[in-house]
Coordinates of C-alpha atoms in Angstrom, one line a residue:
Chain A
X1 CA 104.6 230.3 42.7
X2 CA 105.2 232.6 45.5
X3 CA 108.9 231.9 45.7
X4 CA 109.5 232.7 42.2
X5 CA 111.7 235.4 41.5
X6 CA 111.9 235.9 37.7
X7 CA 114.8 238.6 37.7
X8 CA 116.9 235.9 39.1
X9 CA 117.2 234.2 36.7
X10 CA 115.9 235.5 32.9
X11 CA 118.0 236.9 30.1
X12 CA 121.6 236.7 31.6
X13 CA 123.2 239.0 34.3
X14 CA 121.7 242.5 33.5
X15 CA 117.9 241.3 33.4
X16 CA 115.9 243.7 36.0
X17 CA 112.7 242.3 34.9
X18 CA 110.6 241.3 32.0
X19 CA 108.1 243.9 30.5
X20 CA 105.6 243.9 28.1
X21 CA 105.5 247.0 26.3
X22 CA 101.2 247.5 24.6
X23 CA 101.1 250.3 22.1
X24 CA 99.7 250.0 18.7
X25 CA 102.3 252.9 17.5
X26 CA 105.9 251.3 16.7
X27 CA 107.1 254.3 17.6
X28 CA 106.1 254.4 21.3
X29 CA 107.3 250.5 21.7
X30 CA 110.6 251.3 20.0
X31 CA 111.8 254.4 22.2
X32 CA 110.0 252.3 25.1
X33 CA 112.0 249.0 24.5
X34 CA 115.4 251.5 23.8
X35 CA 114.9 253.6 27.3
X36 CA 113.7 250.5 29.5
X37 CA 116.7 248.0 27.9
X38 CA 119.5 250.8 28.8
X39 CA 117.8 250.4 32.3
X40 CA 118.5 246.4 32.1
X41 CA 115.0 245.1 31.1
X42 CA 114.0 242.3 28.8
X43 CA 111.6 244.1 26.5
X44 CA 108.7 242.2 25.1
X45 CA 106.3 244.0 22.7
X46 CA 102.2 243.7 21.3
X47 CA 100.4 246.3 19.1
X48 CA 97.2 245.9 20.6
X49 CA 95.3 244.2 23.6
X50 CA 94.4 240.9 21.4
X51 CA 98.2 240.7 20.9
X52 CA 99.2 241.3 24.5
X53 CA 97.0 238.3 25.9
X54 CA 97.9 236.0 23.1
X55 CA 101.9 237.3 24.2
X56 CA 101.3 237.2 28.4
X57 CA 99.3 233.5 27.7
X58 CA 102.5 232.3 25.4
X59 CA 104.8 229.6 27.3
X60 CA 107.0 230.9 29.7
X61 CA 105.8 234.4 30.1
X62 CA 102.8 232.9 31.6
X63 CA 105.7 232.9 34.4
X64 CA 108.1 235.5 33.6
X65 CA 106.0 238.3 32.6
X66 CA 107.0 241.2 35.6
X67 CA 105.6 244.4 34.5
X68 CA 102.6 245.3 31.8
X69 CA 102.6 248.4 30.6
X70 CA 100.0 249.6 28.7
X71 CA 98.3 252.3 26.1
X72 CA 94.4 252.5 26.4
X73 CA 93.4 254.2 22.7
X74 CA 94.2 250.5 20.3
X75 CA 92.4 248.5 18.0
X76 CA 90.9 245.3 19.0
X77 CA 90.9 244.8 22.2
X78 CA 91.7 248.2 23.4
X79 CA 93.4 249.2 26.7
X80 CA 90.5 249.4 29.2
X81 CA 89.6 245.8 28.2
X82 CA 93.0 244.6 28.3
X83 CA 94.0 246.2 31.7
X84 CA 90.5 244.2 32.7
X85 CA 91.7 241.1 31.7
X86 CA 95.2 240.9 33.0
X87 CA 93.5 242.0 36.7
X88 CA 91.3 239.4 36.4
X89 CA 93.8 236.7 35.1
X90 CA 97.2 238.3 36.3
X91 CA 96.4 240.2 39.6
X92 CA 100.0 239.7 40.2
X93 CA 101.7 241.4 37.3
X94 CA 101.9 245.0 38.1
X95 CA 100.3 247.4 35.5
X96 CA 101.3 251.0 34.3
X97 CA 99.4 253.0 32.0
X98 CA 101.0 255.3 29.4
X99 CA 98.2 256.9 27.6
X100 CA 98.7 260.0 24.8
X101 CA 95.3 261.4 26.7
X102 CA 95.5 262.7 30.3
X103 CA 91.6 261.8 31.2
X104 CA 91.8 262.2 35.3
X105 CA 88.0 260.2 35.9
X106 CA 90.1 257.4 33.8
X107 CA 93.2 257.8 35.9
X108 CA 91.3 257.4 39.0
X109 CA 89.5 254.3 37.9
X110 CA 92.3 252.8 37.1
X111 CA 94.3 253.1 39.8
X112 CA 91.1 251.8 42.1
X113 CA 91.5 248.8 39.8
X114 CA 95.1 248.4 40.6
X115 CA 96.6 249.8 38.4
X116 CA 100.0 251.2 39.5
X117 CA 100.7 254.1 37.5
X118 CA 99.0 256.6 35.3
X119 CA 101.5 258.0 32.8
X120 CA 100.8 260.5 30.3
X121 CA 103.0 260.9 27.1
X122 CA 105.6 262.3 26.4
X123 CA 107.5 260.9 29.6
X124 CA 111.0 261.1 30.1
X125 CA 113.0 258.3 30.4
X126 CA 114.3 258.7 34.1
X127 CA 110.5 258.6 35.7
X128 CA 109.4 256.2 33.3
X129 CA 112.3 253.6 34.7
X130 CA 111.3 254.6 38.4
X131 CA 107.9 253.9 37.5
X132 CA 108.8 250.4 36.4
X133 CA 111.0 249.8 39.1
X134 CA 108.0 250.6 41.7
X135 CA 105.8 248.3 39.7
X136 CA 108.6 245.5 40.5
X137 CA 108.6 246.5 43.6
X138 CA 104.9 246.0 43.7
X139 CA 105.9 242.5 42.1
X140 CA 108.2 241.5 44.6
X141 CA 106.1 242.5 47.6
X142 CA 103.3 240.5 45.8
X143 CA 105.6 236.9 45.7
X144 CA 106.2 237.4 49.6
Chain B
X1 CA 49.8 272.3 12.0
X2 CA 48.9 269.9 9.6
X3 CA 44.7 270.7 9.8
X4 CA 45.4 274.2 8.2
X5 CA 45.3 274.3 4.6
X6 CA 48.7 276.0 3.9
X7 CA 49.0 279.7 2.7
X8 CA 49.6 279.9 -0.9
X9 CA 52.4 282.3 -1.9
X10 CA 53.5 283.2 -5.2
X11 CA 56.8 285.3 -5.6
X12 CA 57.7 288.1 -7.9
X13 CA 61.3 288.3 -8.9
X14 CA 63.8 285.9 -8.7
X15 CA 66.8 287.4 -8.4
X16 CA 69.3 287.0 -5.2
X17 CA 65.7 288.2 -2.5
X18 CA 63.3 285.6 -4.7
X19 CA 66.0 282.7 -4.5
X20 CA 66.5 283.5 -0.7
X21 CA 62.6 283.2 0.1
X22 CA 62.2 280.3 -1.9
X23 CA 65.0 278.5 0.0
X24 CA 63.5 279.6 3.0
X25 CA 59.6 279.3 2.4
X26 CA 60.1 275.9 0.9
X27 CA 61.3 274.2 4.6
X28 CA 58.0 275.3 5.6
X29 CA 55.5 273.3 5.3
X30 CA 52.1 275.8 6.8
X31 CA 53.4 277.4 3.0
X32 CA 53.0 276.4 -0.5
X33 CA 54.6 278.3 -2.9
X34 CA 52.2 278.2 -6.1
X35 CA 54.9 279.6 -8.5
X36 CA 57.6 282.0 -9.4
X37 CA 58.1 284.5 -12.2
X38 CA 60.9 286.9 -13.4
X39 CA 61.2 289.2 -16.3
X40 CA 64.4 287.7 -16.7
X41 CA 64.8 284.2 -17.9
X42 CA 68.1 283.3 -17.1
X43 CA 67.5 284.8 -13.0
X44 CA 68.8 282.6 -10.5
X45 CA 65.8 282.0 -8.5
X46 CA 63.9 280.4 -11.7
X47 CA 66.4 277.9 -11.8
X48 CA 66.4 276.8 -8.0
X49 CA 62.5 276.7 -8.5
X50 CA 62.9 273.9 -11.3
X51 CA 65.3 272.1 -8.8
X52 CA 62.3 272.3 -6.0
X53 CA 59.5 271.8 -8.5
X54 CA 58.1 275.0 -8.5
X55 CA 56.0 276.3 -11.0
X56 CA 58.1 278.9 -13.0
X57 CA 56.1 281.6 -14.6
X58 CA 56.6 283.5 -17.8
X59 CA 53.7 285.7 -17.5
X60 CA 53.0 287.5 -14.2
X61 CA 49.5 288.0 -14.6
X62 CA 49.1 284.1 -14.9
X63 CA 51.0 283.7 -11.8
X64 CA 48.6 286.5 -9.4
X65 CA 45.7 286.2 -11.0
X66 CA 45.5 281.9 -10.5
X67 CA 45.4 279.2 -8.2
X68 CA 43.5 281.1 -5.2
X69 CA 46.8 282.5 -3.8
X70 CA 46.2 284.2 -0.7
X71 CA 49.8 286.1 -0.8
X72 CA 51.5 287.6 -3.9
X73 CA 55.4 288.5 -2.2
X74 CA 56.9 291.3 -4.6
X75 CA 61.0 290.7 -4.6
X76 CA 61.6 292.8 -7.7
X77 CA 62.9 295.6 -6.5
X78 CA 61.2 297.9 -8.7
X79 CA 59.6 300.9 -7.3
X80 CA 56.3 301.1 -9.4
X81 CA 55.9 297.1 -8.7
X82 CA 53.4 297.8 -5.9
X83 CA 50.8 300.0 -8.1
X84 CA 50.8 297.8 -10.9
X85 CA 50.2 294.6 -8.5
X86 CA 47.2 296.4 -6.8
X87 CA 45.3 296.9 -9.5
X88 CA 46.0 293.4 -11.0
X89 CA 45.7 291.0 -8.2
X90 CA 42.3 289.7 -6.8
X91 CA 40.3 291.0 -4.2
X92 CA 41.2 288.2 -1.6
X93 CA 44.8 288.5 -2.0
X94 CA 47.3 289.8 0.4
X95 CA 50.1 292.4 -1.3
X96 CA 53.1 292.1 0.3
X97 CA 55.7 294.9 -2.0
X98 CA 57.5 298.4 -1.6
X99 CA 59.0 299.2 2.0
X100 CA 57.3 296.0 3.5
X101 CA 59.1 293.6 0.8
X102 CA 62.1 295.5 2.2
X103 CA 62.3 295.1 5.3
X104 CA 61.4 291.5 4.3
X105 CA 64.5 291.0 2.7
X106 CA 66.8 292.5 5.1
X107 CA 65.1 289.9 7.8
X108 CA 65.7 286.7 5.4
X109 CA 69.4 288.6 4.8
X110 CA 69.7 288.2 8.9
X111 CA 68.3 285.3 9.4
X112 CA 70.8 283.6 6.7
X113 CA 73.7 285.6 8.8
X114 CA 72.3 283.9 11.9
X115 CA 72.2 280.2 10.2
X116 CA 75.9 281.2 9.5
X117 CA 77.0 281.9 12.8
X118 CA 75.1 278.5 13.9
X119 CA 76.7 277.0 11.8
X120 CA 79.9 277.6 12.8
X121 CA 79.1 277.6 16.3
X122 CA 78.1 274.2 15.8
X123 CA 81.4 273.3 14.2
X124 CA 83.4 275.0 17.4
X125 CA 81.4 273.0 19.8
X126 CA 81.9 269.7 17.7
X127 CA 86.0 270.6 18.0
X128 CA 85.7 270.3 21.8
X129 CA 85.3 267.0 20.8
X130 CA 88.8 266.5 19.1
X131 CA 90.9 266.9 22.3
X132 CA 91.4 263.0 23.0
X133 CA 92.3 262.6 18.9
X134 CA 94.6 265.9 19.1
X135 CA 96.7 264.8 22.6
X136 CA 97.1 261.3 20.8
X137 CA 98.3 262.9 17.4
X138 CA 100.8 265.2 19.1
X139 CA 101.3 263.2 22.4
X140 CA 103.0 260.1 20.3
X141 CA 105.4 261.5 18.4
X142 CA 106.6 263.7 21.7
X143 CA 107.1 260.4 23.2
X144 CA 109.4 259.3 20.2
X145 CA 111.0 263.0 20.0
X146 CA 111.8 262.6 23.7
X147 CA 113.1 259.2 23.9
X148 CA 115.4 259.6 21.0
X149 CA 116.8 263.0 21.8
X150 CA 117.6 261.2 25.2
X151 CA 118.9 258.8 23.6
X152 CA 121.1 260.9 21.0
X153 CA 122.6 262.9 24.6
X154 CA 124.2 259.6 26.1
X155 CA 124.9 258.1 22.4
X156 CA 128.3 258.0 21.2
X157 CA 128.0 256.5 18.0
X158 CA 127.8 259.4 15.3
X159 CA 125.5 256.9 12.9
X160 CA 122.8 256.0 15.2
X161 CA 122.7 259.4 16.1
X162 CA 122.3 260.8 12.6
X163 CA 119.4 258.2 12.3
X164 CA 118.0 259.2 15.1
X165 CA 118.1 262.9 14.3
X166 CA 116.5 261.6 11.0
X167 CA 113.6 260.5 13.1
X168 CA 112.8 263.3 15.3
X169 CA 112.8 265.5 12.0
X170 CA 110.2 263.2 10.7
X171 CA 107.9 263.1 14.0
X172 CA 107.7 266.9 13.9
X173 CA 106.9 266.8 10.3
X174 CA 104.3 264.3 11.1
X175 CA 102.9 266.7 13.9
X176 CA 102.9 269.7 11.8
X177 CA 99.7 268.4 9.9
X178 CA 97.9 268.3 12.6
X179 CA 97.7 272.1 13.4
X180 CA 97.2 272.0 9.0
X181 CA 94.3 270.1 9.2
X182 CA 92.4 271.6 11.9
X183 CA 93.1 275.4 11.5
X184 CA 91.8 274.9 8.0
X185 CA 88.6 273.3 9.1
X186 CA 87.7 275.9 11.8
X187 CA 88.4 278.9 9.9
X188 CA 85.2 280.3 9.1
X189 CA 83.5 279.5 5.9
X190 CA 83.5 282.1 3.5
X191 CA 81.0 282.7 0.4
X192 CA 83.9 283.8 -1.5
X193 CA 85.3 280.3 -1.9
X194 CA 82.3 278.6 -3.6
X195 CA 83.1 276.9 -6.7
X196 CA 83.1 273.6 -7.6
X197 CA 84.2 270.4 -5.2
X198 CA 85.5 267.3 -5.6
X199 CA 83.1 265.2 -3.7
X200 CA 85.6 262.0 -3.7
X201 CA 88.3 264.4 -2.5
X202 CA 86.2 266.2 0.2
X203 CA 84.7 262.7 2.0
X204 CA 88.7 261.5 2.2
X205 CA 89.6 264.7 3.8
X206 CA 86.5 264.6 6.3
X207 CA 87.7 261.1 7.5
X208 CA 90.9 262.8 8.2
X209 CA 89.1 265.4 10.5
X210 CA 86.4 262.9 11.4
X211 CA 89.3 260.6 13.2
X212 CA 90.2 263.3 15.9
X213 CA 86.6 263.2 17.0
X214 CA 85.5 259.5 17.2
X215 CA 88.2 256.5 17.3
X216 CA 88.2 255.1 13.4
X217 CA 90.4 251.7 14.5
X218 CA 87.7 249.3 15.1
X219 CA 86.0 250.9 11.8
X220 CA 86.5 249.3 8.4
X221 CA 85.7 251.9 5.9
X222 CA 84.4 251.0 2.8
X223 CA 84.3 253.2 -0.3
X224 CA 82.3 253.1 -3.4
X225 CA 83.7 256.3 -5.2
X226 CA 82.4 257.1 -9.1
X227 CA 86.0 259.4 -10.5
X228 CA 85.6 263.4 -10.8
X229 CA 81.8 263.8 -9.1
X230 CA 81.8 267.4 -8.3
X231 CA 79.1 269.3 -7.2
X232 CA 78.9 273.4 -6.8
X233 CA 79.0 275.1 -3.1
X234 CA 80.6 276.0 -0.1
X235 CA 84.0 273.2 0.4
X236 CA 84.4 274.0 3.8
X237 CA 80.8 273.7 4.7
X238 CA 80.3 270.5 2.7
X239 CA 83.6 269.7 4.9
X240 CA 82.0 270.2 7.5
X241 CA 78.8 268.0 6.5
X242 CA 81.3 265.0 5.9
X243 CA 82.5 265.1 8.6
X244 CA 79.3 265.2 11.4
X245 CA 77.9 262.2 8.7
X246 CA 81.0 260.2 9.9
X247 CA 81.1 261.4 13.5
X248 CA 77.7 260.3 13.9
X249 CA 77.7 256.6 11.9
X250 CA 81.1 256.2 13.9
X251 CA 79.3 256.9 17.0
X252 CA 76.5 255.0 16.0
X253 CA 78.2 251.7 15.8
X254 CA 79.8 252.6 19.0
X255 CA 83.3 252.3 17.2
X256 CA 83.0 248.8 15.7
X257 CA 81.2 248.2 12.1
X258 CA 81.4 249.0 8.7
X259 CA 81.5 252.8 7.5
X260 CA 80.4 253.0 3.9
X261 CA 81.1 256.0 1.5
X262 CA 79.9 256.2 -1.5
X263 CA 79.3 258.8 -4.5
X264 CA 77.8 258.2 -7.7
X265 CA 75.8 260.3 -10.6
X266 CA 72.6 258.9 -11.5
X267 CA 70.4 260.1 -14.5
X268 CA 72.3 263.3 -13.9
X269 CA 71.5 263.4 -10.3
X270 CA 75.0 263.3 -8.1
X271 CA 74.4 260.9 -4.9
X272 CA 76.5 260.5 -1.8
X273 CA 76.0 258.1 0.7
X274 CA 77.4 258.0 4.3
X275 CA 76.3 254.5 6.1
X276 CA 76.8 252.9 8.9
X277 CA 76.2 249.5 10.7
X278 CA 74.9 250.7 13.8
X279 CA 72.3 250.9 16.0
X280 CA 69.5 252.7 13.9
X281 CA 66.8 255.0 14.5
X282 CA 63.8 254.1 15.7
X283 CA 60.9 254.6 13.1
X284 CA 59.3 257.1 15.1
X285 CA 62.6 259.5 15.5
X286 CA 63.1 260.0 11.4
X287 CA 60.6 263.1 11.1
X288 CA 62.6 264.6 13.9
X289 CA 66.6 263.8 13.4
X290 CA 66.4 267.1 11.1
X291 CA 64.5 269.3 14.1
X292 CA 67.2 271.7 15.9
X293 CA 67.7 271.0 19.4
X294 CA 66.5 267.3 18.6
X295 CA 69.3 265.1 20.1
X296 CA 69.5 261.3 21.8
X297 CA 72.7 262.2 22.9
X298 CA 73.2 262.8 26.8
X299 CA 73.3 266.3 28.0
X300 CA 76.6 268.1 27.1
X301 CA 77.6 265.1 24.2
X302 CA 75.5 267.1 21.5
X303 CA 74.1 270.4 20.4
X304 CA 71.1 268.9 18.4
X305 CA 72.3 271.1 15.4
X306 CA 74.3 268.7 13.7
X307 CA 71.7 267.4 11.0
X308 CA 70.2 271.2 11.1
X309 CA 72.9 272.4 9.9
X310 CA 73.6 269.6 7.3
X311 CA 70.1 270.2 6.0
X312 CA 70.2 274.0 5.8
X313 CA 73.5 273.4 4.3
X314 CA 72.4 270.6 1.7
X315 CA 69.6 273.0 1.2
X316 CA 71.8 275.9 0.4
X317 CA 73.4 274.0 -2.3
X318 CA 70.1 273.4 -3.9
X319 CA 70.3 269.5 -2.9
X320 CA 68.3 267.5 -0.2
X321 CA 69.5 264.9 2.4
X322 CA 67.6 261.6 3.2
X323 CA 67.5 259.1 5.6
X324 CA 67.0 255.0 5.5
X325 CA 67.4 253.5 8.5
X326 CA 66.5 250.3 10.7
X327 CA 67.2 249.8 14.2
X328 CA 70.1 246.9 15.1
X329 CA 70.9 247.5 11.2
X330 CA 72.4 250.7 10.4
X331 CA 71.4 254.1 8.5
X332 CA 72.1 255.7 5.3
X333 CA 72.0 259.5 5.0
X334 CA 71.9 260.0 1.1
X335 CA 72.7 263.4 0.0
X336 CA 71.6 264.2 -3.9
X337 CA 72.3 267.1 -6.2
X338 CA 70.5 267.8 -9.0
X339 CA 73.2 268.4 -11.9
X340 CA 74.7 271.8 -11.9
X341 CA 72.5 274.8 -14.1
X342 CA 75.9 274.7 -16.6
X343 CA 75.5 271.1 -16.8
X344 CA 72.4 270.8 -17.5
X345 CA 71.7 273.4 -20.0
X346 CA 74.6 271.5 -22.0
X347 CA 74.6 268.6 -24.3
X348 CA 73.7 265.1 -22.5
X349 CA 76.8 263.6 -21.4
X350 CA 78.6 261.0 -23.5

């Protein structure tokens, strides 16, 4: 799958990506979904972990999944379990973290587990689209 | 020390000094208080006895002069108190009246102020606790304040941003209850505001607090709640009870289990249960939760005051607190009041 490009060729001409967008509050996946689609993305969403692998394991996004990103404090399967499972099954999909609680010994862990980036909330609009756009970076380093 | 036999005490007076040393002899156990008498029926301290099953005197003399008592404590107050007692009590029994009784009662008066304090030391220390619950109350609807007033300075269309306006009003509304609930619950609680409390009312509004401490997601709460319990004392220190009683069944199922609330009046008797599905306490631990200092937490996760306080505060409102628990199954902490003196003295209910 190493040739496989996904912004070529998903969800018409401005597609940058795909990302999946884990929060269990609507509100953070609606101002999410509203910054990262004026920056071109295809915005996918899931209110908790259990949601987000049932989403990432669903047909094509298997495939076309480019960036996770990801609250820890959910029901169900919560964040740190999540983030566990998508290293384990998706190394390849790049993972941020956007968390309401700045917890620096969780930061560190979870960017010696690959994570990407730690974001706390609130974040502005402008660093959370560079931060995705380093995660696809990330991505497209990974396919070479 | 269990191979003494316990001193035997008998009080005189029962007015605000007799009902403190009864509620603080009684949690000892190397003393057994053999009664209590009061010229005045109606004093509050005779009452209080009948809710710990003390004997309640009408006549002094039957009170001194019985039951081998080794200490008659003189509360009255009254200055010729002392002569009268030592010419009446037996040879054999300790006198303690007049400037000593005084100086008695300012120490119980000091060591009630300290429990205070501890108590709301105790309740600062558990707030420490909140931060992760507070940064995720206010740090969500930030995100949605910021990423719609971006939104509103590039947006063109006057609708969306009225809408949107709508919305950021609404998130700081939403935000506003945070600093509500929680400068409430660490103000100090005052005597003043005794009176009585809706227990129903009071466990809802301790879940409330209880969620900034532990994570309640995982949690399905169950509730069992008999309409208009109430029960006289302190609301912000029964608050306060609620809420450790959910902190700690949260934290002993380890954030995944059933939480079960219940209140109910029985015979007269108001109940509330807090349980929990988690991991129990060993047999061996029960005689101690109640200790202060006693904790199983790690160092720096608890003070060990927690259930003190509960008890002392349970205590204060002339209940008791109880404990069933069974390791891999759960615990109950049951909490029962007898019915209030008002109540009691009435009709039978309907």
């Amino acid at each position: 799958m190493s040739e496989f490009k996904s912004g070529f060729f998903v969800g018409g001409e401005s597609c940058n990506g795909r990302v999946l967008i884990v929060d269990d509050e609507p509100d953070i996946r609606k101002v999410v979904r509203m910054t990262l689609q004026k920056g071109g993305y295809d915005v996918l969403e899931a209110e908790d972990g259990e949601k987000a692998i049932e989403t990432i394991n669903a047909g094509e996004n298997r495939l076309l999944l480019d960036v996770i990103i990801c609250d820890i404090r959910m029901p169900k399967v919560n964040g740190l379990e999540a983030i566990a499972y998508f290293r384990q099954n998706y190394p390849r999909v790049p993972l941020l973290v956007l968390t309401g609680f700045p917890d620096t010994d969780m930061a560190t862990s979870l960017l010696r587990q690959g994570v990407v980036d730690y974001l706390v909330k609130p974040i502005e609009g402008e660093k959370l689209k560079a931060s995705v756009a380093r995660a696809m970076e990330q991505r497209e380093l990974a396919h070479l | 020390m269990p191979s003494h036999p316990p001193t035997k005490v008998a009080i005189l007076g029962a007015g605000r000094g007799g009902t403190a040393l009864l509620d603080l002899l009684h949690q000892i156990c190397t003393i057994e208080i053999v009664g209590i008498t009061d010229q005045n029926p109606n004093a509050p301290g005779l009452q209080r006895a009948r809710e710990l099953n003390i004997p309640v005197y009408e006549r002094m003399a039957d009170l001194i002069r019985n039951h081998g008592v080794n200490l008659v404590m003189d509360v009255t107050g009254d200055p010729a108190m002392e002569r009268v007692l030592h010419t009446q009590v037996l040879t054999g029994t300790d006198i303690l009246s007049g400037p000593a009784s005084r100086i008695l009662w300012e120490l119980v008066q000091h060591q009630s102020t300290l429990q205070t304090e501890l108590l709301h030391a105790e309740k600062l220390a558990g707030i420490g606790s909140f931060a992760a619950g507070i940064a995720h109350d206010i740090n969500n609807p930030l995100q949605l304040i910021l990423g719609l007033a971006e939104n509103i300075t590039e947006e063109r269309d006057f609708d969306t941003i009225h809408l949107q306006a709508q919305d950021i009003i609404e998130a700081v509304k939403r935000t506003t209850a945070i600093c509500r609930d929680l400068t409430s619950y660490s103000r100090r609680a005052s005597s003043l505001q005794d009176g009585e409390i809706a227990m129903n009312t009071k466990l809802d509004e301790a879940l409330k607090i209880a969620r900034y401490a532990v994570v309640l997601q995982d949690i399905e709460i169950r509730k069992s709640y008999q309409p208009d319990v109430t029960v006289k004392g302190n609301p912000d220190e029964l608050l306060h009870v609620f809420v450790n009683l959910i902190t700690n069944a949260v934290q002993a199922m380890e954030s995944r289990g059933t939480l079960t609330l219940e209140t109910a009046i029985v015979d007269g008797v108001t109940q509330v249960r807090v349980s929990d599905t988690g991991c129990g306490i060993p047999h061996e631990l029960l005689g101690q939760i109640f200790e202060p200092f006693f904790t199983t937490k790690p160092p720096g996760k608890g003070t060990g005051l927690g259930l003190y306080n509960i008890k002392n505060v349970i205590h204060h409102m002339h209940g008791t607190i109880g404990v069933a628990s069974e390791v891999g199954r759960g615990s109950t902490f049951t909490i029962t009041f007898p019915r209030a003196a008002d109540a009691s003295e009435g009709s039978p209910r309907p």
